[in-house]
C-alpha positions as a Markdown table, in Angstrom:
| # | Residue | x | y | z |
|---|---|---|---|---|
| 1 | Met | 44.4 | 14.2 | -4.7 |
| 2 | Asp | 44.4 | 16.1 | -1.4 |
| 3 | Cys | 42.2 | 13.4 | 0.3 |
| 4 | Gly | 44.1 | 11.6 | 3.1 |
| 5 | Cys | 41.9 | 8.5 | 3.5 |
| 6 | Ala | 43.4 | 5.1 | 2.9 |
| 7 | Gly | 41.5 | 4.4 | -0.3 |
| 8 | Cys | 42.4 | 7.8 | -2.0 |
| 9 | Ala | 46.0 | 7.7 | -0.7 |
| 10 | Asp | 46.6 | 4.3 | -2.2 |
| 11 | Ala | 44.9 | 5.3 | -5.5 |
| 12 | Ala | 47.1 | 8.4 | -5.6 |
| 13 | Arg | 50.3 | 6.4 | -5.2 |
| 14 | Arg | 49.2 | 4.0 | -8.0 |
| 15 | Ala | 48.3 | 7.0 | -10.2 |
| 16 | Ala | 51.9 | 8.2 | -9.9 |
| 17 | Val | 53.1 | 4.9 | -11.3 |
| 18 | Asp | 50.3 | 3.9 | -13.8 |
| 19 | Gly | 49.2 | 7.3 | -15.1 |
| 20 | Pro | 45.7 | 8.3 | -16.3 |
| 21 | Arg | 44.2 | 4.8 | -16.2 |
| 22 | Thr | 44.5 | 4.8 | -12.4 |
| 23 | Met | 43.0 | 8.3 | -12.1 |
| 24 | Val | 39.7 | 6.7 | -13.2 |
| 25 | Thr | 40.0 | 4.4 | -10.2 |
| 26 | Leu | 40.7 | 7.4 | -8.0 |
| 27 | His | 37.5 | 9.1 | -9.2 |
| 28 | Gly | 35.7 | 5.8 | -8.6 |
| 29 | Val | 37.0 | 5.8 | -5.0 |
| 30 | Arg | 35.7 | 9.4 | -4.5 |
| 31 | Arg | 32.3 | 8.4 | -5.8 |
| 32 | Ala | 32.3 | 5.5 | -3.4 |
| 33 | Val | 33.2 | 7.8 | -0.5 |
| 34 | Val | 30.4 | 10.1 | -1.3 |
| 35 | Ala | 27.9 | 7.2 | -1.5 |
| 36 | Thr | 29.2 | 5.9 | 1.8 |
| 37 | Val | 28.8 | 9.3 | 3.5 |
| 38 | Gly | 25.2 | 9.5 | 2.2 |
| 39 | Ala | 24.4 | 6.0 | 3.5 |
| 40 | Val | 25.9 | 7.0 | 6.9 |
| 41 | Ala | 23.8 | 10.2 | 7.0 |
| 42 | Leu | 20.6 | 8.1 | 6.3 |
| 43 | Ala | 21.5 | 5.6 | 8.9 |
| 44 | Gly | 22.0 | 8.4 | 11.4 |
| 45 | Ala | 18.2 | 8.8 | 11.6 |
| 46 | Ala | 18.1 | 5.4 | 13.3 |
| 47 | Ala | 21.4 | 5.1 | 15.2 |
| 48 | Gly | 23.4 | 7.8 | 17.0 |
| 49 | Thr | 27.1 | 8.2 | 17.5 |
| 50 | Ala | 28.5 | 7.7 | 21.0 |
| 51 | Ala | 31.1 | 10.4 | 20.6 |
| 52 | Ala | 29.5 | 12.8 | 23.0 |
| 53 | Glu | 28.2 | 10.1 | 25.4 |
| 54 | Pro | 30.0 | 8.3 | 28.2 |
| 55 | Ala | 31.0 | 4.7 | 27.5 |
| 56 | Pro | 28.3 | 2.3 | 28.6 |
| 57 | Ala | 28.9 | -0.5 | 31.2 |
| 58 | His | 27.7 | -3.1 | 28.7 |
| 59 | Ala | 26.0 | -3.7 | 25.4 |
| 60 | Gly | 22.2 | -3.6 | 25.4 |
| 61 | Trp | 19.5 | -1.5 | 27.0 |
| 62 | Asp | 20.7 | 1.0 | 29.6 |
| 63 | Gly | 17.2 | 2.4 | 30.6 |
| 64 | Ser | 17.0 | 4.9 | 27.8 |
| 65 | Lys | 18.8 | 3.5 | 24.7 |
| 66 | Tyr | 20.4 | 0.4 | 23.2 |
| 67 | Trp | 24.3 | 0.3 | 23.1 |
| 68 | Phe | 26.3 | -1.8 | 20.7 |
| 69 | Arg | 29.8 | -1.8 | 19.1 |
| 70 | Asn | 30.2 | -1.3 | 15.4 |
| 71 | Ala | 32.7 | -3.1 | 13.1 |
| 72 | Ala | 35.5 | -0.8 | 14.2 |
| 73 | Gly | 34.9 | -1.6 | 17.9 |
| 74 | Glu | 33.4 | 1.9 | 18.6 |
| 75 | Trp | 30.3 | 2.3 | 20.8 |
| 76 | Arg | 27.1 | 3.4 | 19.1 |
| 77 | Trp | 23.6 | 3.7 | 20.4 |
| 78 | Thr | 20.0 | 3.6 | 19.1 |
| 79 | Ser | 16.6 | 4.1 | 20.6 |
| 80 | His | 15.1 | 1.5 | 18.3 |
| 81 | Ala | 15.0 | -2.2 | 19.1 |
| 82 | Thr | 14.8 | -3.2 | 15.4 |
| 83 | Thr | 18.0 | -1.2 | 14.6 |
| 84 | Tyr | 19.8 | -2.8 | 17.6 |
| 85 | Glu | 18.8 | -6.3 | 16.4 |
| 86 | Gln | 19.9 | -5.6 | 12.9 |
| 87 | Arg | 23.3 | -4.3 | 13.9 |
| 88 | Thr | 24.0 | -7.0 | 16.5 |
| 89 | Gly | 22.0 | -10.0 | 15.5 |
| 90 | Ala | 20.9 | -10.2 | 19.2 |
| 91 | Ser | 17.4 | -10.1 | 20.6 |
| 92 | Ala | 16.5 | -6.7 | 22.1 |
| 93 | Ala | 14.3 | -8.4 | 24.7 |
| 94 | Ala | 17.3 | -10.5 | 25.9 |
| 95 | Ser | 19.7 | -7.6 | 26.2 |
| 96 | Pro | 21.0 | -6.8 | 29.7 |
| 97 | Gly | 18.8 | -4.4 | 31.6 |
| 98 | Ser | 16.0 | -4.5 | 29.1 |
| 99 | Gly | 13.6 | -6.3 | 31.4 |
| 100 | Gly | 12.3 | -8.2 | 28.4 |
| 101 | Arg | 11.5 | -4.9 | 26.6 |
| 102 | Ser | 11.3 | -5.5 | 22.8 |
| 103 | Gly | 10.1 | -3.4 | 19.9 |
| 104 | Glu | 8.9 | 0.1 | 20.0 |
| 105 | Pro | 6.8 | 1.6 | 22.9 |
| 106 | Val | 3.1 | 1.3 | 22.3 |
| 107 | Phe | 1.0 | 4.5 | 22.3 |
| 108 | Arg | -2.0 | 4.0 | 24.6 |
| 109 | Gly | -3.9 | 7.1 | 23.9 |
| 110 | Arg | -2.7 | 9.5 | 26.5 |
| 111 | Gln | 0.0 | 12.1 | 27.0 |
| 112 | Gly | 2.6 | 11.7 | 29.8 |
| 113 | Trp | 4.5 | 8.9 | 31.5 |
| 114 | Asp | 3.7 | 5.3 | 30.5 |
| 115 | Ala | 4.9 | 3.1 | 33.3 |
| 116 | Gln | 4.7 | -0.1 | 31.2 |
| 117 | Asp | 7.1 | 1.0 | 28.5 |
| 118 | Arg | 8.8 | 3.6 | 30.8 |
| 119 | Val | 8.6 | 6.5 | 28.2 |
| 120 | Tyr | 6.9 | 9.9 | 28.0 |
| 121 | Trp | 4.4 | 10.5 | 25.2 |
| 122 | Tyr | 3.8 | 14.0 | 23.9 |
| 123 | Lys | 2.1 | 15.5 | 20.8 |
| 124 | Ser | 3.8 | 17.8 | 18.4 |
| 125 | Arg | 2.2 | 19.3 | 15.2 |
| 126 | Gly | -0.5 | 16.6 | 15.1 |
| 127 | His | 1.8 | 13.6 | 15.7 |
| 128 | Trp | 2.6 | 11.6 | 18.8 |
| 129 | Tyr | 6.3 | 11.1 | 19.9 |
| 130 | Trp | 8.0 | 9.4 | 22.8 |
| 131 | Thr | 11.1 | 10.1 | 24.8 |
| 132 | Ser | 12.8 | 8.3 | 27.7 |
| 133 | His | 14.2 | 11.6 | 29.0 |
| 134 | Ala | 12.2 | 13.7 | 31.5 |
| 135 | Trp | 14.1 | 16.9 | 30.6 |
| 136 | Lys | 13.2 | 16.5 | 26.9 |
| 137 | Tyr | 9.5 | 15.9 | 27.8 |
| 138 | Gln | 9.5 | 19.0 | 30.0 |
| 139 | Gln | 11.2 | 21.0 | 27.2 |
| 140 | Arg | 8.7 | 19.9 | 24.6 |
| 141 | Thr | 5.6 | 20.4 | 26.8 |
| 142 | Gly | 6.4 | 22.8 | 29.6 |
| 143 | Leu | 5.1 | 20.2 | 32.0 |
| 144 | Ser | 6.8 | 18.3 | 34.8 |
| 145 | Gly | 8.5 | 15.0 | 34.1 |
| 146 | Asp | 7.7 | 13.5 | 37.5 |
| 147 | Thr | 6.9 | 9.7 | 37.3 |
| 148 | Ser | 5.9 | 9.1 | 40.9 |
| 149 | Glu | 2.2 | 9.1 | 40.2 |
| 150 | Pro | 0.0 | 6.4 | 38.7 |
| 151 | Ser | 0.2 | 6.0 | 35.0 |
| 152 | Lys | -3.5 | 6.9 | 34.4 |
| 153 | Pro | -4.1 | 10.5 | 35.5 |
| 154 | Ser | -7.6 | 11.8 | 35.7 |
| 155 | Asp | -6.8 | 14.5 | 33.2 |
| 156 | Pro | -5.3 | 12.8 | 30.1 |
| 157 | Ser | -4.0 | 16.1 | 28.7 |
| 158 | Arg | -1.5 | 16.3 | 31.6 |
| 159 | Pro | 1.2 | 13.9 | 32.6 |
| 160 | Pro | 1.2 | 12.2 | 36.0 |
| 161 | Gly | 2.7 | 14.3 | 38.7 |
| 162 | Ala | 2.4 | 17.5 | 36.6 |
| 163 | Ser | 0.5 | 20.3 | 38.4 |
| 164 | Lys | -1.4 | 22.7 | 36.2 |
| 165 | Pro | 0.2 | 26.2 | 36.3 |
| 166 | Ser | -1.3 | 28.1 | 39.2 |
| 167 | Ala | -4.1 | 30.4 | 38.3 |
| 168 | Pro | -3.7 | 34.1 | 39.2 |
| 169 | Ser | -5.9 | 35.7 | 41.7 |
| 170 | Gly | -8.6 | 36.0 | 39.0 |
| 171 | Ser | -10.0 | 33.3 | 36.7 |
| 172 | Ser | -7.8 | 31.6 | 34.2 |
| 173 | Arg | -10.0 | 33.1 | 31.5 |
| 174 | Asp | -8.5 | 36.4 | 32.3 |
| 175 | Trp | -5.3 | 35.4 | 30.6 |
| 176 | Thr | -4.8 | 36.2 | 27.0 |
| 177 | Ala | -2.5 | 35.8 | 24.0 |
| 178 | Pro | 0.3 | 38.4 | 23.7 |
| 179 | Val | -0.9 | 39.6 | 20.3 |
| 180 | Ser | -3.9 | 39.2 | 18.1 |
| 181 | Ser | -4.3 | 38.5 | 14.3 |
| 182 | Phe | -0.9 | 36.8 | 14.2 |
| 183 | Val | 0.7 | 34.0 | 12.1 |
| 184 | Tyr | 3.0 | 31.4 | 13.7 |
| 185 | Thr | 6.5 | 31.5 | 12.3 |
| 186 | Gly | 9.4 | 30.2 | 14.4 |
| 187 | Tyr | 8.2 | 27.4 | 16.7 |
| 188 | Tyr | 9.4 | 26.5 | 20.2 |
| 189 | Gly | 12.1 | 23.7 | 20.0 |
| 190 | Gln | 12.7 | 24.2 | 16.3 |
| 191 | Arg | 16.4 | 23.3 | 15.5 |
| 192 | Gly | 18.6 | 25.8 | 13.9 |
| 193 | Ser | 21.5 | 28.3 | 14.4 |
| 194 | Trp | 20.1 | 29.8 | 17.6 |
| 195 | Ser | 22.4 | 30.2 | 20.6 |
| 196 | Lys | 21.0 | 27.2 | 22.4 |
| 197 | Gly | 20.7 | 25.1 | 19.2 |
| 198 | Tyr | 17.0 | 25.3 | 19.1 |
| 199 | His | 14.3 | 28.1 | 19.2 |
| 200 | Thr | 13.6 | 29.0 | 22.8 |
| 201 | Gly | 10.3 | 30.8 | 22.2 |
| 202 | Gln | 7.3 | 31.1 | 19.9 |
| 203 | Asp | 7.3 | 33.7 | 17.2 |
| 204 | Phe | 4.1 | 35.6 | 16.3 |
| 205 | Ala | 4.4 | 37.4 | 12.9 |
| 206 | Val | 2.7 | 40.7 | 13.2 |
| 207 | Pro | 3.3 | 44.2 | 11.6 |
| 208 | Thr | 5.5 | 46.7 | 13.4 |
| 209 | Gly | 3.4 | 48.7 | 15.9 |
| 210 | Thr | 1.0 | 45.9 | 16.8 |
| 211 | Thr | -0.2 | 46.1 | 20.5 |
| 212 | Val | 1.7 | 43.7 | 22.7 |
| 213 | Arg | -0.2 | 42.7 | 25.9 |
| 214 | Ser | 0.9 | 41.0 | 29.1 |
| 215 | Val | -0.6 | 37.5 | 29.0 |
| 216 | Gly | -1.4 | 37.5 | 32.7 |
| 217 | Pro | -1.1 | 39.6 | 35.8 |
| 218 | Gly | 2.4 | 40.2 | 37.2 |
| 219 | Arg | 5.3 | 42.6 | 37.8 |
| 220 | Val | 7.7 | 43.9 | 35.3 |
| 221 | Val | 11.3 | 42.9 | 36.1 |
| 222 | Thr | 13.0 | 44.0 | 32.8 |
| 223 | Ala | 12.2 | 46.7 | 30.3 |
| 224 | Gly | 15.0 | 47.8 | 28.0 |
| 225 | Tyr | 17.5 | 46.7 | 25.3 |
| 226 | Gly | 18.5 | 43.0 | 25.4 |
| 227 | Arg | 21.2 | 42.7 | 22.6 |
| 228 | Ser | 20.0 | 40.0 | 20.2 |
| 229 | Tyr | 16.4 | 40.3 | 21.6 |
| 230 | Gly | 16.3 | 44.0 | 20.8 |
| 231 | Tyr | 13.9 | 45.9 | 23.0 |
| 232 | Glu | 12.4 | 43.5 | 25.5 |
| 233 | Val | 10.1 | 43.2 | 28.5 |
| 234 | Val | 10.2 | 40.4 | 31.1 |
| 235 | Ile | 7.3 | 39.9 | 33.5 |
| 236 | Arg | 7.1 | 37.7 | 36.6 |
| 237 | His | 3.7 | 36.1 | 37.2 |
| 238 | Pro | 2.1 | 34.8 | 40.5 |
| 239 | Asp | 2.9 | 31.2 | 39.6 |
| 240 | Gly | 6.6 | 32.0 | 39.6 |
| 241 | Arg | 7.0 | 31.8 | 35.8 |
| 242 | Tyr | 8.4 | 34.6 | 33.7 |
| 243 | Thr | 7.3 | 35.7 | 30.2 |
| 244 | Gln | 9.5 | 37.6 | 27.8 |
| 245 | Tyr | 8.4 | 39.8 | 24.9 |
| 246 | Ala | 11.2 | 40.7 | 22.5 |
| 247 | His | 12.1 | 42.6 | 19.3 |
| 248 | Leu | 9.8 | 45.5 | 20.3 |
| 249 | Ser | 9.7 | 48.9 | 18.7 |
| 250 | Arg | 8.4 | 50.7 | 21.8 |
| 251 | Ile | 8.1 | 49.9 | 25.5 |
| 252 | Asp | 5.2 | 51.3 | 27.6 |
| 253 | Val | 6.1 | 49.9 | 31.1 |
| 254 | Ser | 8.9 | 50.2 | 33.6 |
| 255 | Pro | 10.7 | 47.8 | 35.9 |
| 256 | Gly | 8.8 | 47.2 | 39.2 |
| 257 | Gln | 5.5 | 48.2 | 37.6 |
| 258 | Ser | 2.5 | 45.9 | 38.2 |
| 259 | Val | 0.4 | 45.0 | 35.2 |
| 260 | Ser | -2.9 | 43.2 | 34.7 |
| 261 | Ala | -3.7 | 40.5 | 32.1 |
| 262 | Gly | -4.3 | 42.1 | 28.7 |
| 263 | Arg | -2.6 | 45.3 | 29.7 |
| 264 | Arg | -0.7 | 46.9 | 26.8 |
| 265 | Ile | 3.0 | 46.8 | 27.6 |
| 266 | Ala | 4.7 | 47.5 | 24.3 |
| 267 | Arg | 4.5 | 47.7 | 20.5 |
| 268 | Ser | 5.9 | 45.0 | 18.3 |
| 269 | Gly | 8.8 | 45.6 | 16.0 |
| 270 | Ala | 12.0 | 44.3 | 14.4 |
| 271 | Thr | 14.8 | 45.4 | 16.8 |
| 272 | Gly | 17.7 | 43.1 | 17.6 |
| 273 | Arg | 18.6 | 40.0 | 15.6 |
| 274 | Val | 15.6 | 39.5 | 13.3 |
| 275 | Thr | 14.7 | 38.8 | 9.6 |
| 276 | Gly | 11.4 | 40.7 | 9.8 |
| 277 | Pro | 8.9 | 42.2 | 12.2 |
| 278 | His | 7.4 | 39.8 | 14.7 |
| 279 | Leu | 7.0 | 39.2 | 18.5 |
| 280 | His | 9.3 | 36.6 | 20.1 |
| 281 | Phe | 7.5 | 35.3 | 23.1 |
| 282 | Glu | 9.2 | 33.1 | 25.8 |
| 283 | Val | 8.1 | 31.5 | 29.1 |
| 284 | Arg | 10.9 | 30.8 | 31.6 |
| 285 | Thr | 11.4 | 29.4 | 35.1 |
| 286 | Thr | 13.9 | 32.3 | 35.8 |
| 287 | Pro | 14.2 | 35.8 | 34.3 |
| 288 | Tyr | 17.2 | 34.7 | 32.3 |
| 289 | Phe | 17.9 | 33.0 | 28.9 |
| 290 | Gly | 18.3 | 29.3 | 29.1 |
| 291 | Ser | 15.4 | 28.4 | 31.5 |
| 292 | Asp | 12.8 | 28.3 | 28.7 |
| 293 | Ile | 9.7 | 26.0 | 28.7 |
| 294 | Asn | 7.0 | 25.5 | 26.1 |
| 295 | Pro | 5.2 | 28.8 | 25.7 |
| 296 | Leu | 2.1 | 27.6 | 24.0 |
| 297 | Ala | 1.6 | 24.8 | 26.5 |
| 298 | Tyr | 1.9 | 27.3 | 29.3 |
| 299 | Leu | -0.7 | 29.6 | 27.7 |
| 300 | Arg | -3.1 | 26.7 | 27.1 |
| 301 | Gly | -2.6 | 25.6 | 30.8 |
| 302 | His | -4.0 | 29.0 | 31.7 |
| 303 | Gly | -7.1 | 28.6 | 29.4 |
| 304 | Val | -5.8 | 30.6 | 26.5 |
| 305 | Thr | -6.7 | 29.3 | 23.0 |
| 306 | Val | -3.6 | 29.4 | 20.9 |
């Protein structure tokens, strides 16, 4: 009775006149509303709302997505040509700006920029995904989104224009994982109630007191308490990247101290905002929260098997 939508409001008015018989209609309306909401939720996997996007210049392909108006005249978008054609009855290949592009991008067996379909390909948990956005590709892989190079790099594991992280003064085999005998828990990029909307690091589940090592040579820039991160250490490496080690129970280094790869810097714990003992490991482009890149991709770029 407290619903203000047009269907329920009309049923409520008729219920006041016709009595219990119309209440059945009202309940039927509510069931229809619930069914509609469920259908919209399912459709959301294929088409997004334009509420947070700027209004497009025209319907059709804009270089990263297809735009169209729904029955209410509101702008909506989708990354899928098939959804665009279903909603509009128009050919995706004939849409303005599409350049004849039709259907889904074709995976051609390599990671990185595909100049033909103008998308980035990357692998996640054994499956290949594509994105039109350089920032998302960099976020998922920790690699550059530069598209200026040819589309067939000599190293298929890296995208065109992406330089492998600089090796320290020693060999890349000197680098190491931050802990041993671990189990992966929270993955980088995992969506959830974190401050940034997704998990900004990689969690290694280990017992409290496990030795935490610097993954490579560098200099300590932070060693202390970091609010939600609990006790943390941040290290700057020769390639300009920063690694963070959080939720520690004990810190064994000080700011300004130089460390070598594999040097013990702390003991793992469960300080700060946690649900259990583990090491939260981040790789950043600055010492600060919000500049994260894919930590496992970074370690693998230095020859670490993780």
